[in-house]
Coordinates of C-alpha atoms in Angstrom, one line a residue:
M1 CA -163.5 -147.7 -5.9
S2 CA -161.0 -150.0 -7.6
D3 CA -157.3 -149.1 -8.2
L4 CA -158.0 -148.7 -12.0
E5 CA -160.9 -146.3 -11.4
S6 CA -158.8 -144.3 -9.0
S7 CA -155.9 -144.1 -11.5
L8 CA -158.3 -143.1 -14.2
N9 CA -159.8 -140.4 -12.1
T10 CA -156.4 -139.0 -11.2
A11 CA -155.4 -139.2 -14.9
F12 CA -158.5 -137.2 -16.0
D13 CA -157.9 -134.6 -13.2
A14 CA -154.3 -134.3 -14.4
Y15 CA -155.5 -133.8 -18.0
N16 CA -158.0 -131.1 -16.9
N17 CA -155.2 -129.3 -15.0
H18 CA -153.0 -129.4 -18.1
C19 CA -150.6 -132.0 -16.6
F20 CA -150.5 -134.0 -19.8
D21 CA -147.4 -136.0 -19.2
M22 CA -148.8 -137.3 -15.9
A23 CA -152.2 -138.0 -17.5
E24 CA -150.6 -140.0 -20.3
E25 CA -148.4 -142.0 -17.9
L26 CA -151.3 -143.0 -15.7
A27 CA -153.5 -143.9 -18.7
R28 CA -150.8 -146.1 -20.2
D29 CA -150.4 -147.8 -16.8
V30 CA -154.1 -148.6 -16.9
L31 CA -153.9 -150.0 -20.4
T32 CA -151.0 -152.3 -19.3
V33 CA -153.3 -153.9 -16.8
S34 CA -156.6 -153.5 -18.9
P35 CA -155.8 -153.3 -22.7
T36 CA -159.5 -152.8 -23.6
N37 CA -160.2 -150.0 -21.1
G38 CA -162.3 -147.5 -23.1
D39 CA -161.7 -144.5 -20.9
A40 CA -157.9 -145.0 -21.0
L41 CA -158.0 -145.2 -24.8
Y42 CA -160.3 -142.2 -24.9
L43 CA -158.0 -140.1 -22.7
L44 CA -154.8 -141.0 -24.6
G45 CA -156.7 -140.1 -27.8
L46 CA -157.5 -136.7 -26.4
I47 CA -153.9 -136.1 -25.3
A48 CA -152.6 -137.1 -28.8
Y49 CA -155.2 -134.9 -30.5
R50 CA -154.2 -131.9 -28.3
A51 CA -150.6 -132.5 -29.2
G52 CA -151.4 -132.5 -32.9
A53 CA -150.6 -136.1 -33.4
L54 CA -153.8 -136.9 -35.4
E55 CA -153.0 -140.4 -36.7
P56 CA -152.3 -141.8 -33.2
A57 CA -155.3 -140.0 -31.8
E58 CA -157.5 -141.5 -34.6
K59 CA -156.3 -145.0 -33.9
L60 CA -156.8 -144.8 -30.2
L61 CA -160.3 -143.3 -30.5
Y62 CA -161.3 -145.8 -33.2
D63 CA -160.3 -148.6 -30.9
A64 CA -162.4 -147.0 -28.1
V65 CA -165.4 -146.7 -30.4
K66 CA -165.2 -150.3 -31.7
L67 CA -165.1 -151.6 -28.1
Y68 CA -167.9 -149.3 -26.8
P69 CA -170.0 -148.1 -29.8
K70 CA -172.6 -146.6 -27.5
Q71 CA -170.2 -144.2 -25.7
E72 CA -171.2 -140.8 -27.1
N73 CA -168.1 -139.0 -25.9
Y74 CA -165.8 -141.5 -27.6
A75 CA -167.6 -141.1 -31.0
L76 CA -167.7 -137.3 -30.8
A77 CA -164.0 -137.1 -30.0
L78 CA -163.2 -139.4 -33.0
A79 CA -165.4 -137.2 -35.1
S80 CA -163.4 -134.1 -34.0
V81 CA -160.1 -135.9 -35.1
L82 CA -161.6 -136.8 -38.5
Q83 CA -162.8 -133.3 -38.9
K84 CA -159.3 -131.9 -38.1
E85 CA -157.9 -134.3 -40.7
G86 CA -160.2 -132.9 -43.4
R87 CA -162.3 -136.1 -43.6
L88 CA -165.4 -134.1 -43.3
D89 CA -168.0 -136.7 -44.5
E90 CA -166.7 -139.3 -42.1
A91 CA -166.9 -136.8 -39.3
L92 CA -170.4 -135.8 -40.3
S93 CA -171.5 -139.4 -40.2
F94 CA -170.6 -139.6 -36.5
Y95 CA -172.0 -136.2 -35.5
S96 CA -175.3 -136.8 -37.3
K97 CA -176.0 -139.8 -35.0
Y98 CA -176.7 -137.4 -32.1
P99 CA -179.3 -134.9 -33.4
Q100 CA -180.3 -133.9 -29.8
N101 CA -176.7 -133.1 -28.8
A102 CA -176.2 -129.3 -29.2
A103 CA -172.4 -129.7 -29.4
A104 CA -172.6 -132.4 -32.1
V105 CA -175.1 -130.3 -34.1
A106 CA -172.8 -127.3 -33.8
Q107 CA -169.9 -129.3 -35.2
E108 CA -172.1 -130.3 -38.1
G109 CA -172.3 -126.5 -38.7
Y110 CA -168.5 -126.2 -38.7
I111 CA -168.2 -129.0 -41.3
Y112 CA -170.7 -127.2 -43.5
L113 CA -168.7 -124.0 -43.0
Q114 CA -165.5 -125.8 -44.1
K115 CA -167.4 -127.0 -47.2
G116 CA -168.4 -123.4 -48.0
Q117 CA -172.1 -124.2 -47.4
N118 CA -172.8 -121.2 -45.3
D119 CA -176.6 -121.5 -45.3
F120 CA -176.5 -125.1 -44.0
A121 CA -173.9 -124.1 -41.5
F122 CA -176.0 -121.2 -40.1
S123 CA -179.1 -123.5 -39.9
A124 CA -177.1 -126.0 -37.9
F125 CA -175.8 -123.4 -35.5
Q126 CA -179.3 -122.0 -35.1
K127 CA -180.6 -125.6 -34.3
A128 CA -177.8 -126.1 -31.7
I129 CA -178.7 -122.8 -30.0
T130 CA -182.4 -123.9 -29.9
L131 CA -181.3 -127.1 -28.2
D132 CA -179.1 -125.2 -25.8
Q133 CA -179.1 -121.4 -25.6
S134 CA -175.8 -121.5 -23.9
C135 CA -174.0 -123.4 -26.7
L136 CA -171.0 -121.1 -27.1
T137 CA -169.6 -123.1 -30.1
A138 CA -172.8 -122.5 -32.1
L139 CA -172.7 -118.7 -31.3
I140 CA -169.0 -118.6 -32.2
G141 CA -169.9 -120.5 -35.4
Q142 CA -172.4 -117.8 -36.4
A143 CA -169.8 -115.2 -35.8
L144 CA -167.4 -117.1 -38.1
I145 CA -169.9 -117.0 -40.9
F146 CA -170.2 -113.3 -40.6
R147 CA -166.4 -113.0 -40.5
K148 CA -166.0 -115.1 -43.6
E149 CA -168.5 -112.9 -45.4
G150 CA -166.6 -109.8 -44.4
R151 CA -169.4 -108.6 -42.0
H152 CA -167.0 -107.9 -39.2
S153 CA -169.2 -105.6 -37.0
E154 CA -172.0 -108.3 -37.0
A155 CA -169.4 -110.9 -36.0
L156 CA -168.3 -108.7 -33.1
N157 CA -171.9 -108.3 -32.0
I158 CA -172.5 -112.0 -32.0
L159 CA -169.3 -112.7 -29.9
E160 CA -170.3 -109.9 -27.4
K161 CA -173.7 -111.7 -27.0
A162 CA -171.9 -115.0 -26.4
Y163 CA -170.3 -113.5 -23.4
Q164 CA -173.7 -113.0 -21.9
V165 CA -174.3 -116.8 -21.8
G166 CA -170.9 -118.0 -20.9
N167 CA -167.1 -117.8 -21.2
S168 CA -164.4 -120.0 -22.6
A169 CA -160.9 -119.9 -23.9
E170 CA -162.2 -120.4 -27.4
L171 CA -164.5 -117.4 -27.1
D172 CA -161.7 -115.2 -25.8
Y173 CA -159.6 -116.4 -28.8
Q174 CA -162.2 -115.7 -31.4
F175 CA -163.0 -112.3 -29.8
S176 CA -159.2 -111.6 -30.1
V177 CA -159.1 -112.6 -33.8
Q178 CA -162.2 -110.5 -34.5
N179 CA -160.7 -107.4 -32.8
R180 CA -157.4 -107.9 -34.7
L181 CA -159.3 -108.0 -38.0
C182 CA -161.1 -104.8 -36.9
Q183 CA -157.7 -103.1 -36.3
N184 CA -158.2 -103.0 -32.5
E185 CA -154.9 -104.7 -31.7
K186 CA -154.7 -103.6 -28.0
K187 CA -158.1 -105.1 -27.2
A188 CA -157.2 -108.2 -29.2
L189 CA -154.0 -108.6 -27.2
Q190 CA -156.0 -108.3 -23.9
Y191 CA -158.4 -111.1 -24.9
I192 CA -155.7 -113.5 -26.2
E193 CA -153.9 -113.1 -22.9
S194 CA -157.1 -114.0 -21.2
A195 CA -157.5 -117.1 -23.4
L196 CA -154.0 -118.2 -22.6
T197 CA -154.7 -118.1 -18.9
K198 CA -157.3 -120.8 -19.5
E199 CA -155.7 -122.9 -22.2
Q200 CA -152.4 -122.9 -24.1
P201 CA -152.9 -124.5 -27.6
A202 CA -150.6 -123.5 -30.5
A203 CA -153.4 -121.6 -32.2
F204 CA -153.6 -119.1 -29.3
Y205 CA -149.8 -118.4 -29.4
N206 CA -150.0 -118.0 -33.1
E207 CA -152.8 -115.4 -32.6
K208 CA -150.7 -113.6 -30.1
G209 CA -147.8 -113.5 -32.6
L210 CA -150.0 -112.0 -35.3
I211 CA -151.2 -109.3 -32.9
L212 CA -147.6 -108.4 -31.8
E213 CA -146.6 -108.3 -35.5
K214 CA -149.2 -105.7 -36.1
L215 CA -147.9 -103.8 -33.1
N216 CA -144.4 -104.0 -34.6
D217 CA -143.2 -106.1 -31.6
W218 CA -141.1 -108.4 -33.8
A219 CA -139.2 -110.1 -30.9
G220 CA -142.5 -110.7 -29.0
A221 CA -144.1 -112.2 -32.2
Q222 CA -141.1 -114.4 -32.8
K223 CA -141.3 -115.7 -29.2
A224 CA -145.0 -116.4 -29.5
Y225 CA -144.6 -118.4 -32.7
E226 CA -141.7 -120.3 -31.3
T227 CA -143.8 -121.2 -28.2
A228 CA -146.5 -122.4 -30.6
V229 CA -144.0 -124.7 -32.2
Q230 CA -143.0 -126.1 -28.8
V231 CA -146.6 -126.7 -27.8
N232 CA -147.4 -128.5 -31.1
Q233 CA -144.5 -129.4 -33.4
Y234 CA -147.0 -130.9 -35.9
A235 CA -148.9 -127.7 -36.6
P236 CA -147.7 -126.1 -39.9
D237 CA -149.2 -122.7 -39.2
S238 CA -146.6 -122.0 -36.5
F239 CA -143.7 -122.6 -38.9
A240 CA -145.4 -120.6 -41.7
N241 CA -146.0 -117.7 -39.3
L242 CA -142.3 -117.7 -38.5
G243 CA -141.5 -117.7 -42.2
N244 CA -143.8 -114.8 -42.7
L245 CA -142.2 -112.9 -39.9
W246 CA -138.7 -113.3 -41.4
L247 CA -140.0 -112.6 -45.0
K248 CA -141.2 -109.2 -43.8
Q249 CA -137.8 -108.5 -42.5
K250 CA -136.2 -109.6 -45.8
E251 CA -134.4 -112.5 -44.2
F252 CA -135.3 -114.7 -47.2
R253 CA -133.1 -117.7 -46.4
V254 CA -134.4 -118.0 -42.9
A255 CA -138.0 -117.6 -44.1
E256 CA -137.4 -120.3 -46.7
D257 CA -136.4 -122.8 -44.0
Y258 CA -139.5 -122.3 -42.0
Y259 CA -141.8 -122.6 -45.1
K260 CA -140.2 -125.9 -46.0
K261 CA -140.8 -127.1 -42.4
A262 CA -144.5 -126.1 -42.8
L263 CA -144.7 -127.9 -46.1
A264 CA -143.1 -131.0 -44.7
L265 CA -146.1 -131.2 -42.3
D266 CA -148.7 -130.2 -44.9
E267 CA -147.7 -130.4 -48.6
T268 CA -151.1 -128.8 -49.5
F269 CA -150.4 -125.6 -47.5
L270 CA -151.3 -123.0 -50.1
N271 CA -149.9 -119.9 -48.5
A272 CA -146.7 -121.7 -47.6
H273 CA -146.1 -122.6 -51.2
H274 CA -146.9 -119.0 -52.3
N275 CA -144.7 -117.3 -49.7
L276 CA -141.9 -119.8 -50.3
A277 CA -142.0 -118.9 -54.0
V278 CA -141.7 -115.2 -52.9
A279 CA -138.7 -116.0 -50.7
L280 CA -137.0 -118.0 -53.5
C281 CA -137.5 -115.4 -56.1
A282 CA -136.1 -112.7 -53.8
Q283 CA -132.9 -114.8 -53.7
G284 CA -132.8 -115.0 -57.5
R285 CA -133.9 -118.6 -57.5
K286 CA -136.8 -117.9 -60.0
A287 CA -137.0 -121.4 -61.5
E288 CA -137.6 -122.9 -58.0
G289 CA -140.1 -120.0 -57.2
L290 CA -142.0 -120.7 -60.4
E291 CA -142.5 -124.3 -59.3
H292 CA -144.0 -123.4 -56.0
Y293 CA -146.3 -120.9 -57.6
R294 CA -147.5 -123.7 -59.8
E295 CA -147.9 -126.0 -56.7
A296 CA -150.1 -123.3 -55.1
L297 CA -152.3 -123.1 -58.2
L298 CA -152.6 -126.9 -58.3
I299 CA -154.1 -126.6 -54.8
D300 CA -156.3 -123.6 -55.7
K301 CA -156.4 -122.5 -59.3
T302 CA -158.3 -119.3 -58.2
H303 CA -155.6 -118.1 -55.8
I304 CA -155.1 -114.5 -57.0
P305 CA -151.7 -113.7 -55.4
S306 CA -150.2 -116.8 -57.0
L307 CA -151.8 -116.2 -60.4
Y308 CA -150.5 -112.6 -60.4
N309 CA -147.0 -113.4 -59.2
L310 CA -146.6 -116.4 -61.5
A311 CA -147.7 -114.2 -64.4
M312 CA -145.2 -111.5 -63.5
L313 CA -142.5 -114.1 -63.3
L314 CA -143.4 -115.6 -66.7
E315 CA -143.6 -112.1 -68.2
E316 CA -140.1 -111.4 -66.9
T317 CA -138.7 -114.6 -68.3
G318 CA -140.3 -114.0 -71.7
D319 CA -143.2 -116.4 -71.7
F320 CA -145.6 -113.6 -72.6
E321 CA -148.4 -115.7 -74.0
E322 CA -148.9 -117.8 -70.8
A323 CA -148.4 -114.7 -68.6
A324 CA -151.2 -112.9 -70.5
G325 CA -153.5 -115.9 -70.0
L326 CA -152.9 -115.9 -66.3
Y327 CA -153.6 -112.2 -66.0
F328 CA -156.8 -112.8 -68.0
N329 CA -157.8 -115.5 -65.6
I330 CA -157.6 -113.0 -62.8
L331 CA -160.0 -110.7 -64.8
A332 CA -162.3 -113.7 -65.4
L333 CA -162.5 -114.3 -61.6
K334 CA -163.8 -110.7 -61.3
A335 CA -160.8 -109.9 -59.0
Q336 CA -159.0 -107.0 -60.4
P337 CA -155.8 -105.8 -58.6
P338 CA -155.4 -102.2 -59.9
A339 CA -152.5 -103.0 -62.2
V340 CA -153.7 -106.3 -63.8
E341 CA -155.2 -104.7 -66.9
F342 CA -152.0 -102.8 -67.5
R343 CA -150.0 -105.9 -67.0
I344 CA -152.0 -107.5 -69.8
E345 CA -151.4 -104.5 -71.9
S346 CA -147.6 -104.6 -71.4
T347 CA -147.4 -108.3 -71.9
L348 CA -149.3 -108.2 -75.2
A349 CA -147.0 -105.3 -76.3
A350 CA -144.0 -107.5 -75.5
L351 CA -145.5 -110.5 -77.3
Y352 CA -146.2 -108.2 -80.3
E353 CA -142.5 -107.5 -80.6
Q354 CA -141.6 -111.2 -81.0
G355 CA -142.4 -111.3 -84.8
K356 CA -145.3 -111.7 -87.2
E357 CA -146.9 -114.8 -85.8
A358 CA -146.6 -113.4 -82.3
Q359 CA -148.2 -110.1 -83.5
K360 CA -151.2 -112.1 -84.8
E361 CA -151.5 -113.9 -81.4
A362 CA -151.3 -110.6 -79.5
V363 CA -154.0 -109.0 -81.7
R364 CA -156.2 -112.2 -81.4
F365 CA -155.9 -112.0 -77.6
A366 CA -156.7 -108.3 -77.5
K367 CA -159.8 -108.9 -79.6
G368 CA -161.0 -111.6 -77.2
W369 CA -160.3 -109.2 -74.3
V370 CA -162.5 -106.5 -75.8
K371 CA -165.2 -109.1 -76.6
H372 CA -165.4 -110.4 -73.0
F373 CA -164.9 -107.0 -71.4
P374 CA -166.5 -104.5 -73.7
N375 CA -166.5 -101.8 -71.1
S376 CA -162.8 -101.9 -70.5
I377 CA -161.1 -98.7 -71.5
V378 CA -157.7 -100.4 -71.3
A379 CA -158.7 -103.4 -73.5
K380 CA -160.0 -101.0 -76.2
H381 CA -156.8 -98.9 -76.0
T382 CA -154.6 -102.0 -76.2
L383 CA -156.4 -103.3 -79.3
N384 CA -156.1 -99.9 -80.9
A385 CA -152.4 -99.9 -80.1
L386 CA -151.7 -103.3 -81.5
T387 CA -153.6 -102.5 -84.7
H388 CA -152.3 -98.9 -84.8
E389 CA -155.8 -97.5 -84.9
A390 CA -155.9 -93.8 -84.0
E391 CA -158.2 -92.7 -81.1
D392 CA -160.0 -89.5 -80.5
E393 CA -158.9 -87.2 -77.7
T394 CA -161.7 -88.3 -75.4
S395 CA -160.7 -91.9 -75.6
A396 CA -157.0 -91.2 -75.2
F397 CA -157.6 -89.1 -72.1
A398 CA -160.0 -91.7 -70.6
Y399 CA -157.2 -94.2 -70.9
A400 CA -154.6 -91.9 -69.4
K401 CA -156.9 -91.2 -66.4
T402 CA -157.5 -94.9 -65.8
L403 CA -153.7 -95.5 -66.0
Y404 CA -152.7 -92.8 -63.6
E405 CA -155.5 -93.5 -61.1
A406 CA -154.3 -97.1 -60.9
F407 CA -150.6 -96.2 -60.3
A408 CA -150.9 -93.0 -58.2
D409 CA -149.7 -94.8 -55.0
T410 CA -146.6 -96.2 -56.6
Y411 CA -145.9 -93.6 -59.3
D412 CA -142.9 -91.9 -57.7
E413 CA -141.2 -95.1 -56.9
K414 CA -142.0 -96.5 -60.4
M415 CA -140.4 -93.5 -62.1
K416 CA -137.2 -94.2 -60.2
D417 CA -137.3 -97.8 -61.2
L418 CA -137.8 -96.9 -64.8
K419 CA -135.0 -94.4 -64.7
A420 CA -137.3 -91.8 -66.3
A421 CA -134.9 -89.2 -67.7
A422 CA -137.2 -86.4 -69.1
L423 CA -138.1 -85.0 -65.7
N424 CA -134.5 -84.9 -64.5
E425 CA -133.3 -83.2 -67.7
T426 CA -136.1 -80.7 -67.4
L427 CA -135.2 -79.9 -63.8
H428 CA -131.6 -79.6 -64.7
Y429 CA -132.5 -77.1 -67.4
L430 CA -134.9 -75.1 -65.2
N431 CA -132.6 -74.9 -62.2
A432 CA -129.8 -73.7 -64.4
V433 CA -131.6 -70.9 -66.3
P434 CA -129.9 -67.5 -65.7
L435 CA -132.9 -66.1 -63.8
K436 CA -133.3 -65.3 -60.1
N437 CA -137.0 -66.2 -60.3
L438 CA -138.9 -68.4 -62.8
G439 CA -142.1 -66.3 -62.4
T440 CA -145.3 -68.1 -63.0
V441 CA -144.9 -71.8 -64.0
L442 CA -147.6 -74.1 -65.4
D443 CA -147.0 -77.8 -65.0
L444 CA -149.3 -79.7 -67.5
G445 CA -149.8 -83.3 -66.5
C446 CA -148.2 -82.6 -63.2
G447 CA -149.0 -86.0 -61.8
T448 CA -147.7 -86.4 -58.2
G449 CA -145.8 -83.2 -58.3
L450 CA -142.3 -84.5 -58.9
L451 CA -141.4 -81.4 -61.0
G452 CA -142.4 -79.0 -58.1
A453 CA -140.5 -81.2 -55.6
G454 CA -137.4 -81.0 -57.7
L455 CA -137.3 -77.3 -58.4
S456 CA -134.6 -75.4 -56.5
K457 CA -135.0 -72.1 -58.5
P458 CA -137.6 -69.7 -56.8
F459 CA -140.9 -69.0 -58.6
E460 CA -143.8 -66.7 -58.0
K461 CA -146.6 -69.3 -58.6
L462 CA -146.6 -73.0 -59.6
I463 CA -149.8 -74.2 -61.1
G464 CA -150.4 -78.0 -61.6
V465 CA -153.0 -79.5 -63.9
D466 CA -153.8 -83.2 -64.1
L467 CA -156.8 -85.3 -65.0
S468 CA -156.1 -87.8 -62.2
K469 CA -157.6 -87.0 -58.8
E470 CA -155.5 -89.6 -57.1
M471 CA -152.3 -88.2 -58.6
L472 CA -153.2 -84.7 -57.5
K473 CA -153.8 -86.0 -53.9
K474 CA -150.1 -87.1 -53.9
A475 CA -149.0 -83.7 -55.3
E476 CA -151.0 -81.9 -52.7
Q477 CA -149.1 -83.8 -49.9
K478 CA -145.9 -82.2 -51.2
N479 CA -147.3 -78.8 -50.3
I480 CA -145.4 -77.0 -53.1
Y481 CA -147.9 -76.0 -55.7
S482 CA -149.8 -72.7 -55.5
R483 CA -152.8 -74.4 -57.1
L484 CA -153.7 -77.8 -58.3
I485 CA -156.5 -78.3 -60.9
E486 CA -158.2 -81.6 -61.8
K487 CA -158.8 -81.2 -65.5
E488 CA -157.8 -82.5 -69.0
V489 CA -155.0 -80.3 -70.2
S490 CA -156.7 -79.3 -73.4
A491 CA -159.9 -78.4 -71.7
F492 CA -157.9 -76.3 -69.2
L493 CA -155.9 -74.5 -71.8
K494 CA -159.1 -73.6 -73.7
T495 CA -160.7 -71.9 -70.7
D496 CA -157.8 -70.5 -68.8
T497 CA -157.0 -66.8 -69.3
H498 CA -153.6 -66.5 -67.6
H499 CA -150.2 -66.3 -69.2
Y500 CA -147.2 -68.1 -67.9
H501 CA -143.4 -67.5 -68.0
F502 CA -142.8 -71.3 -68.2
I503 CA -145.1 -74.0 -69.4
I504 CA -143.9 -77.6 -68.8
A505 CA -145.3 -80.7 -70.4
I506 CA -143.2 -83.8 -69.6
E507 CA -144.3 -87.3 -70.5
L508 CA -147.6 -85.9 -71.7
S509 CA -147.4 -86.3 -75.5
G510 CA -147.7 -90.1 -75.3
Y511 CA -151.4 -89.6 -74.4
L512 CA -152.2 -87.0 -77.0
P513 CA -153.5 -88.3 -80.4
S514 CA -152.6 -85.0 -82.0
L515 CA -150.2 -82.2 -81.2
E516 CA -151.5 -79.4 -83.6
S517 CA -154.2 -78.1 -81.3
F518 CA -152.2 -78.7 -78.1
I519 CA -149.2 -76.7 -79.2
S520 CA -151.5 -73.9 -80.5
L521 CA -153.3 -73.8 -77.1
V522 CA -150.0 -73.7 -75.2
R523 CA -148.8 -70.8 -77.4
E524 CA -151.9 -68.8 -76.4
R525 CA -151.1 -69.2 -72.7
T526 CA -147.4 -68.5 -73.0
A527 CA -146.3 -65.0 -71.9
P528 CA -144.1 -62.9 -74.3
N529 CA -140.6 -64.5 -74.4
G530 CA -142.0 -67.3 -72.2
L531 CA -140.5 -70.7 -72.4
F532 CA -142.2 -74.0 -73.3
V533 CA -140.4 -77.3 -72.2
F534 CA -141.9 -80.3 -73.8
S535 CA -140.9 -84.0 -74.3
I536 CA -141.9 -86.5 -76.9
E537 CA -141.3 -90.2 -77.5
N538 CA -139.6 -90.5 -80.9
G539 CA -141.5 -91.8 -83.9
T540 CA -140.9 -91.9 -87.6
T541 CA -144.1 -90.6 -89.2
A542 CA -145.2 -87.1 -89.8
K543 CA -148.4 -87.7 -87.8
G544 CA -148.5 -89.2 -84.3
E545 CA -148.7 -93.0 -84.4
L546 CA -150.1 -95.2 -81.6
S547 CA -147.3 -97.7 -80.7
A548 CA -147.8 -101.3 -79.6
Q549 CA -146.9 -100.0 -76.1
G550 CA -149.9 -97.8 -76.1
R551 CA -148.2 -94.4 -76.4
Y552 CA -148.3 -91.9 -79.2
L553 CA -144.9 -91.3 -81.0
Y554 CA -143.9 -88.2 -82.9
A555 CA -141.1 -87.5 -85.4
P556 CA -138.9 -84.7 -83.9
K557 CA -138.7 -82.8 -87.2
T558 CA -142.5 -82.7 -87.3
V559 CA -142.6 -81.3 -83.8
E560 CA -140.0 -78.6 -84.7
K561 CA -142.1 -77.6 -87.7
L562 CA -145.2 -77.3 -85.5
M563 CA -143.3 -75.2 -83.0
R564 CA -142.2 -72.8 -85.7
E565 CA -145.8 -72.6 -87.2
N566 CA -147.1 -71.6 -83.7
K567 CA -144.4 -68.9 -83.3
F568 CA -142.1 -70.8 -81.0
Q569 CA -138.4 -70.6 -81.5
V570 CA -136.8 -73.9 -80.6
T571 CA -133.7 -72.8 -78.6
E572 CA -132.4 -76.3 -77.7
T573 CA -133.3 -80.0 -78.3
K574 CA -131.8 -82.9 -76.5
E575 CA -132.1 -86.6 -77.4
I576 CA -132.8 -88.6 -74.2
A577 CA -133.4 -92.2 -73.1
L578 CA -136.9 -91.6 -71.8
R579 CA -137.4 -94.6 -69.6
K580 CA -136.7 -98.4 -69.3
E581 CA -138.8 -100.5 -71.6
G582 CA -140.0 -103.9 -70.4
F583 CA -137.8 -106.2 -68.3
G584 CA -134.6 -105.9 -70.3
D585 CA -132.1 -103.1 -70.6
S586 CA -133.7 -101.3 -73.6
Y587 CA -134.9 -97.7 -73.3
A588 CA -137.5 -95.7 -75.1
A589 CA -135.9 -93.0 -77.2
G590 CA -137.2 -89.4 -76.8
T591 CA -136.5 -85.8 -77.4
L592 CA -136.7 -82.8 -75.1
F593 CA -137.6 -79.5 -76.6
M594 CA -136.9 -76.0 -75.1
A595 CA -138.7 -73.3 -77.1
R596 CA -139.3 -69.6 -76.6
A597 CA -142.4 -67.7 -77.6
V598 CA -141.6 -65.1 -80.3

């Protein structure tokens, strides 16, 4: 054996034992003596590829392939580099030269997978398995297809079968990822630790970091990501993961630095642009954030989080027309975050307030919305609001139910943000009445039970009625109400036979097209000398009018007259700022009525 052959053997042994510096030094020594040595070029290409230095790896392997075009391992290594660089068709041209090589056919499957051609990918993986039943990369590829399609249990089954034919660091890694996605973090951690005993690429440390994050081990996650950076300083994922970690801890400036490092390595990194925008906006740098949302959408115009956040930002800065268009794009993609229809509604309402031409544009947009989404309750309600068309009670209640089902999870927090005053004023009144016990209390439109939670005065029974099942679930968790009933308030009042000492209806009138029947029904259920506490959003007409914001407004004098006609004596009224309106400092004006049955 010659000295060159001996040096190369030692170099490959060093590489296989992860002694990469030693392997590189020996390979370069060989090239000094023999500049056209294919194995030395090939080994240096592998080392560069492993370190994430793709351009040097590509050059070294191209040189090896040019010198020795019949060397299959050189060509397949070059194809791997091209594939990693995203030059998929070039990589495919090399893989396709070896139709009987199971590993090459499997990599064709991965390229089809990257292209989104799942059927072709699955066929390639199946062919590779036919060529070699122990082809782990093909079995893993089939699992990745199932994962991509959200079929996680099937993906797990495939990976478990793969362990029957072999084992590898990559298999451990993918099994870890799959278990993490299936919320089995402890098992995922076990398998990524196993993978790391075999190999230590940056991707494995990133996976470990993601698992530790889910286990709330922030220090461990940070250490894993930092190790990933040390292993491969050219991998943007590691920097982005560090950014995500600090973003979750609201260390926005630190997160910003890491996202910028990720983008310096890959300016097309979609999630880095998006999350950098989030970090910038959190620091009040909204103009910069807006640009990064736009960059994200240039990369992928269907990226829902960037569409949504950019629309929110434009709405906040007063560009209502573009914001509405972006929200509508989300609907057109058939991806509907719960609040998106209501964001369109509020945006069109804000646009409507900008003047006559803007009103025409808002109505035109709403008509198009109804045309393209004829089954949308929110679209129809919005068009009615912008054209001030009255609705029947059934339509009004259907809209209210859709609204509150969508916001049940965030309703309590939303009311705080909007500085909703009617509830607090009502609680102040009830807690201050000169009674030791409130008796039986009926909370109409009780929502998540905020009234019950705020009552300090004792009561005999507290009954809550609401049409939203999701809101009532939140109320039930407060464990205050004697009984919770899922029903429209009018339907409940028509069939109920009890009488109540206090009937409360706060923030309910905005979803009632008419008050005549409602107040009459409330009077029938009010005990002698019982009290009715009721809020309205102020309007100017005798009848209720549907505002551009989608709520019914009532003139206070009209309500007082209705109270008297239904044998209620209004004992007190109070003008209140109901809630914040839009993104500015304006508030909706309202009136709180306290009336006694006579």
